[in-house]
Amino acid sequence: MIIYNVTTKVQWAIQEEWLQWMQEVHIPEMLDTGSFYDTRIMHLLDTDDDEGPTYAIQYFAHTIEDYQAYLAFYASTQRDKTVQKWGDQFIAFRSLMQTVQ
């Protein structure tokens, strides 16, 4: 299994609206790409929340080829939509993981 993880710190001013948008718009669009079969949203607890909460959104793909298809056909559009919606009110970094057991 491949896990595409996007860790995002959002400003307090947008936190509730951002989380709702993730659940109702962005994550369904990500699943609609066909590259991912499931997701998880997690709130990181051991972080400095002074400027806003930090979330880890994990997208699960069956194969590296599924993830590569996402990168090739959908990633730039999805990232552009996010920046257009939220501007500089968030920061994100991405990582790719594979289950070992």
mmCIF file of the C-alpha atoms, coordinates in Angstrom:
data_MODEL
# 
_entry.id   MODEL 
# 
loop_
_atom_site.group_PDB 
_atom_site.id 
_atom_site.type_symbol 
_atom_site.label_atom_id 
_atom_site.label_alt_id 
_atom_site.label_comp_id 
_atom_site.label_asym_id 
_atom_site.label_entity_id 
_atom_site.label_seq_id 
_atom_site.pdbx_PDB_ins_code 
_atom_site.Cartn_x 
_atom_site.Cartn_y 
_atom_site.Cartn_z 
_atom_site.occupancy 
_atom_site.B_iso_or_equiv 
_atom_site.pdbx_formal_charge 
_atom_site.auth_seq_id 
_atom_site.auth_comp_id 
_atom_site.auth_asym_id 
_atom_site.auth_atom_id 
_atom_site.pdbx_PDB_model_num 
ATOM 1   C CA . MET A 1 1   ? 0.000   0.000  0.000   1.00 0.00 ? 1   MET A CA 1 
ATOM 2   C CA . ILE A 1 2   ? 1.155   3.522  -0.835  1.00 0.00 ? 2   ILE A CA 1 
ATOM 3   C CA . ILE A 1 3   ? 0.265   6.442  1.441   1.00 0.00 ? 3   ILE A CA 1 
ATOM 4   C CA . TYR A 1 4   ? 0.424   9.973  0.086   1.00 0.00 ? 4   TYR A CA 1 
ATOM 5   C CA . ASN A 1 5   ? 0.530   12.215 3.168   1.00 0.00 ? 5   ASN A CA 1 
ATOM 6   C CA . VAL A 1 6   ? -0.139  15.946 3.064   1.00 0.00 ? 6   VAL A CA 1 
ATOM 7   C CA . THR A 1 7   ? 0.635   17.717 6.340   1.00 0.00 ? 7   THR A CA 1 
ATOM 8   C CA . THR A 1 8   ? -1.023  21.132 6.496   1.00 0.00 ? 8   THR A CA 1 
ATOM 9   C CA . LYS A 1 9   ? -0.947  23.931 9.052   1.00 0.00 ? 9   LYS A CA 1 
ATOM 10  C CA . VAL A 1 10  ? -3.944  26.245 8.653   1.00 0.00 ? 10  VAL A CA 1 
ATOM 11  C CA . GLN A 1 11  ? -4.558  29.602 10.249  1.00 0.00 ? 11  GLN A CA 1 
ATOM 12  C CA . TRP A 1 12  ? -7.176  29.676 13.004  1.00 0.00 ? 12  TRP A CA 1 
ATOM 13  C CA . ALA A 1 13  ? -9.296  32.120 10.990  1.00 0.00 ? 13  ALA A CA 1 
ATOM 14  C CA . ILE A 1 14  ? -10.014 29.482 8.304   1.00 0.00 ? 14  ILE A CA 1 
ATOM 15  C CA . GLN A 1 15  ? -9.749  26.262 10.304  1.00 0.00 ? 15  GLN A CA 1 
ATOM 16  C CA . GLU A 1 16  ? -13.442 25.315 10.458  1.00 0.00 ? 16  GLU A CA 1 
ATOM 17  C CA . GLU A 1 17  ? -14.238 26.321 6.875   1.00 0.00 ? 17  GLU A CA 1 
ATOM 18  C CA . TRP A 1 18  ? -11.055 24.640 5.590   1.00 0.00 ? 18  TRP A CA 1 
ATOM 19  C CA . LEU A 1 19  ? -11.857 21.367 7.371   1.00 0.00 ? 19  LEU A CA 1 
ATOM 20  C CA . GLN A 1 20  ? -15.402 21.372 6.001   1.00 0.00 ? 20  GLN A CA 1 
ATOM 21  C CA . TRP A 1 21  ? -14.077 22.104 2.481   1.00 0.00 ? 21  TRP A CA 1 
ATOM 22  C CA . MET A 1 22  ? -11.591 19.247 2.808   1.00 0.00 ? 22  MET A CA 1 
ATOM 23  C CA . GLN A 1 23  ? -14.336 16.806 3.822   1.00 0.00 ? 23  GLN A CA 1 
ATOM 24  C CA . GLU A 1 24  ? -17.009 17.951 1.376   1.00 0.00 ? 24  GLU A CA 1 
ATOM 25  C CA . VAL A 1 25  ? -15.044 19.117 -1.682  1.00 0.00 ? 25  VAL A CA 1 
ATOM 26  C CA . HIS A 1 26  ? -11.333 18.371 -1.838  1.00 0.00 ? 26  HIS A CA 1 
ATOM 27  C CA . ILE A 1 27  ? -11.204 14.795 -0.540  1.00 0.00 ? 27  ILE A CA 1 
ATOM 28  C CA . PRO A 1 28  ? -14.150 13.661 -2.720  1.00 0.00 ? 28  PRO A CA 1 
ATOM 29  C CA . GLU A 1 29  ? -12.372 15.199 -5.724  1.00 0.00 ? 29  GLU A CA 1 
ATOM 30  C CA . MET A 1 30  ? -9.180  13.346 -4.804  1.00 0.00 ? 30  MET A CA 1 
ATOM 31  C CA . LEU A 1 31  ? -11.073 10.055 -4.562  1.00 0.00 ? 31  LEU A CA 1 
ATOM 32  C CA . ASP A 1 32  ? -12.795 10.790 -7.883  1.00 0.00 ? 32  ASP A CA 1 
ATOM 33  C CA . THR A 1 33  ? -9.401  10.765 -9.612  1.00 0.00 ? 33  THR A CA 1 
ATOM 34  C CA . GLY A 1 34  ? -9.382  6.991  -9.200  1.00 0.00 ? 34  GLY A CA 1 
ATOM 35  C CA . SER A 1 35  ? -5.830  7.119  -7.853  1.00 0.00 ? 35  SER A CA 1 
ATOM 36  C CA . PHE A 1 36  ? -6.811  6.674  -4.202  1.00 0.00 ? 36  PHE A CA 1 
ATOM 37  C CA . TYR A 1 37  ? -9.255  4.298  -2.569  1.00 0.00 ? 37  TYR A CA 1 
ATOM 38  C CA . ASP A 1 38  ? -9.436  5.747  0.968   1.00 0.00 ? 38  ASP A CA 1 
ATOM 39  C CA . THR A 1 39  ? -8.363  8.716  3.103   1.00 0.00 ? 39  THR A CA 1 
ATOM 40  C CA . ARG A 1 40  ? -7.846  9.698  6.721   1.00 0.00 ? 40  ARG A CA 1 
ATOM 41  C CA . ILE A 1 41  ? -7.781  13.128 8.328   1.00 0.00 ? 41  ILE A CA 1 
ATOM 42  C CA . MET A 1 42  ? -5.759  13.411 11.500  1.00 0.00 ? 42  MET A CA 1 
ATOM 43  C CA . HIS A 1 43  ? -5.147  16.342 13.811  1.00 0.00 ? 43  HIS A CA 1 
ATOM 44  C CA . LEU A 1 44  ? -1.551  16.432 15.011  1.00 0.00 ? 44  LEU A CA 1 
ATOM 45  C CA . LEU A 1 45  ? -1.542  16.836 18.781  1.00 0.00 ? 45  LEU A CA 1 
ATOM 46  C CA . ASP A 1 46  ? 2.110   17.357 19.607  1.00 0.00 ? 46  ASP A CA 1 
ATOM 47  C CA . THR A 1 47  ? 2.580   20.563 17.593  1.00 0.00 ? 47  THR A CA 1 
ATOM 48  C CA . ASP A 1 48  ? 2.628   24.291 18.271  1.00 0.00 ? 48  ASP A CA 1 
ATOM 49  C CA . ASP A 1 49  ? -0.937  25.447 17.572  1.00 0.00 ? 49  ASP A CA 1 
ATOM 50  C CA . ASP A 1 50  ? -0.348  29.151 18.306  1.00 0.00 ? 50  ASP A CA 1 
ATOM 51  C CA . GLU A 1 51  ? -0.777  30.102 14.632  1.00 0.00 ? 51  GLU A CA 1 
ATOM 52  C CA . GLY A 1 52  ? -3.263  27.353 13.862  1.00 0.00 ? 52  GLY A CA 1 
ATOM 53  C CA . PRO A 1 53  ? -3.827  23.608 13.963  1.00 0.00 ? 53  PRO A CA 1 
ATOM 54  C CA . THR A 1 54  ? -1.869  21.071 11.928  1.00 0.00 ? 54  THR A CA 1 
ATOM 55  C CA . TYR A 1 55  ? -3.538  18.202 10.085  1.00 0.00 ? 55  TYR A CA 1 
ATOM 56  C CA . ALA A 1 56  ? -2.210  15.161 8.259   1.00 0.00 ? 56  ALA A CA 1 
ATOM 57  C CA . ILE A 1 57  ? -4.375  14.040 5.366   1.00 0.00 ? 57  ILE A CA 1 
ATOM 58  C CA . GLN A 1 58  ? -3.488  10.563 4.174   1.00 0.00 ? 58  GLN A CA 1 
ATOM 59  C CA . TYR A 1 59  ? -4.559  9.272  0.777   1.00 0.00 ? 59  TYR A CA 1 
ATOM 60  C CA . PHE A 1 60  ? -4.254  5.504  0.230   1.00 0.00 ? 60  PHE A CA 1 
ATOM 61  C CA . ALA A 1 61  ? -3.296  4.046  -3.153  1.00 0.00 ? 61  ALA A CA 1 
ATOM 62  C CA . HIS A 1 62  ? -2.989  0.390  -4.053  1.00 0.00 ? 62  HIS A CA 1 
ATOM 63  C CA . THR A 1 63  ? 0.173   0.855  -6.134  1.00 0.00 ? 63  THR A CA 1 
ATOM 64  C CA . ILE A 1 64  ? 2.910   3.352  -6.898  1.00 0.00 ? 64  ILE A CA 1 
ATOM 65  C CA . GLU A 1 65  ? 1.491   3.505  -10.440 1.00 0.00 ? 65  GLU A CA 1 
ATOM 66  C CA . ASP A 1 66  ? -1.825  4.781  -9.047  1.00 0.00 ? 66  ASP A CA 1 
ATOM 67  C CA . TYR A 1 67  ? 0.041   7.534  -7.220  1.00 0.00 ? 67  TYR A CA 1 
ATOM 68  C CA . GLN A 1 68  ? 2.108   8.347  -10.318 1.00 0.00 ? 68  GLN A CA 1 
ATOM 69  C CA . ALA A 1 69  ? -1.099  8.663  -12.344 1.00 0.00 ? 69  ALA A CA 1 
ATOM 70  C CA . TYR A 1 70  ? -2.338  11.193 -9.793  1.00 0.00 ? 70  TYR A CA 1 
ATOM 71  C CA . LEU A 1 71  ? 0.896   13.171 -10.168 1.00 0.00 ? 71  LEU A CA 1 
ATOM 72  C CA . ALA A 1 72  ? 0.772   13.079 -13.952 1.00 0.00 ? 72  ALA A CA 1 
ATOM 73  C CA . PHE A 1 73  ? -2.873  13.976 -14.475 1.00 0.00 ? 73  PHE A CA 1 
ATOM 74  C CA . TYR A 1 74  ? -4.327  15.656 -11.366 1.00 0.00 ? 74  TYR A CA 1 
ATOM 75  C CA . ALA A 1 75  ? -1.774  16.976 -8.856  1.00 0.00 ? 75  ALA A CA 1 
ATOM 76  C CA . SER A 1 76  ? -1.145  20.408 -10.358 1.00 0.00 ? 76  SER A CA 1 
ATOM 77  C CA . THR A 1 77  ? -4.867  21.104 -10.796 1.00 0.00 ? 77  THR A CA 1 
ATOM 78  C CA . GLN A 1 78  ? -5.669  20.054 -7.228  1.00 0.00 ? 78  GLN A CA 1 
ATOM 79  C CA . ARG A 1 79  ? -2.819  22.130 -5.805  1.00 0.00 ? 79  ARG A CA 1 
ATOM 80  C CA . ASP A 1 80  ? -3.882  25.161 -7.871  1.00 0.00 ? 80  ASP A CA 1 
ATOM 81  C CA . LYS A 1 81  ? -7.478  24.875 -6.635  1.00 0.00 ? 81  LYS A CA 1 
ATOM 82  C CA . THR A 1 82  ? -6.273  24.801 -3.040  1.00 0.00 ? 82  THR A CA 1 
ATOM 83  C CA . VAL A 1 83  ? -4.074  27.874 -3.457  1.00 0.00 ? 83  VAL A CA 1 
ATOM 84  C CA . GLN A 1 84  ? -6.860  29.758 -5.269  1.00 0.00 ? 84  GLN A CA 1 
ATOM 85  C CA . LYS A 1 85  ? -9.281  28.963 -2.440  1.00 0.00 ? 85  LYS A CA 1 
ATOM 86  C CA . TRP A 1 86  ? -7.009  29.591 0.574   1.00 0.00 ? 86  TRP A CA 1 
ATOM 87  C CA . GLY A 1 87  ? -4.093  31.713 -0.668  1.00 0.00 ? 87  GLY A CA 1 
ATOM 88  C CA . ASP A 1 88  ? -1.357  32.056 1.910   1.00 0.00 ? 88  ASP A CA 1 
ATOM 89  C CA . GLN A 1 89  ? -3.528  31.059 4.883   1.00 0.00 ? 89  GLN A CA 1 
ATOM 90  C CA . PHE A 1 90  ? -1.954  27.600 5.025   1.00 0.00 ? 90  PHE A CA 1 
ATOM 91  C CA . ILE A 1 91  ? 1.340   25.827 4.505   1.00 0.00 ? 91  ILE A CA 1 
ATOM 92  C CA . ALA A 1 92  ? 1.691   22.219 3.422   1.00 0.00 ? 92  ALA A CA 1 
ATOM 93  C CA . PHE A 1 93  ? 4.336   19.631 2.793   1.00 0.00 ? 93  PHE A CA 1 
ATOM 94  C CA . ARG A 1 94  ? 3.965   16.259 1.203   1.00 0.00 ? 94  ARG A CA 1 
ATOM 95  C CA . SER A 1 95  ? 5.520   12.857 1.814   1.00 0.00 ? 95  SER A CA 1 
ATOM 96  C CA . LEU A 1 96  ? 5.125   9.442  0.274   1.00 0.00 ? 96  LEU A CA 1 
ATOM 97  C CA . MET A 1 97  ? 5.175   6.262  2.332   1.00 0.00 ? 97  MET A CA 1 
ATOM 98  C CA . GLN A 1 98  ? 4.856   2.558  1.724   1.00 0.00 ? 98  GLN A CA 1 
ATOM 99  C CA . THR A 1 99  ? 3.653   -0.003 4.224   1.00 0.00 ? 99  THR A CA 1 
ATOM 100 C CA . VAL A 1 100 ? 6.296   -2.552 5.183   1.00 0.00 ? 100 VAL A CA 1 
ATOM 101 C CA . GLN A 1 101 ? 4.126   -5.186 6.878   1.00 0.00 ? 101 GLN A CA 1 
# 
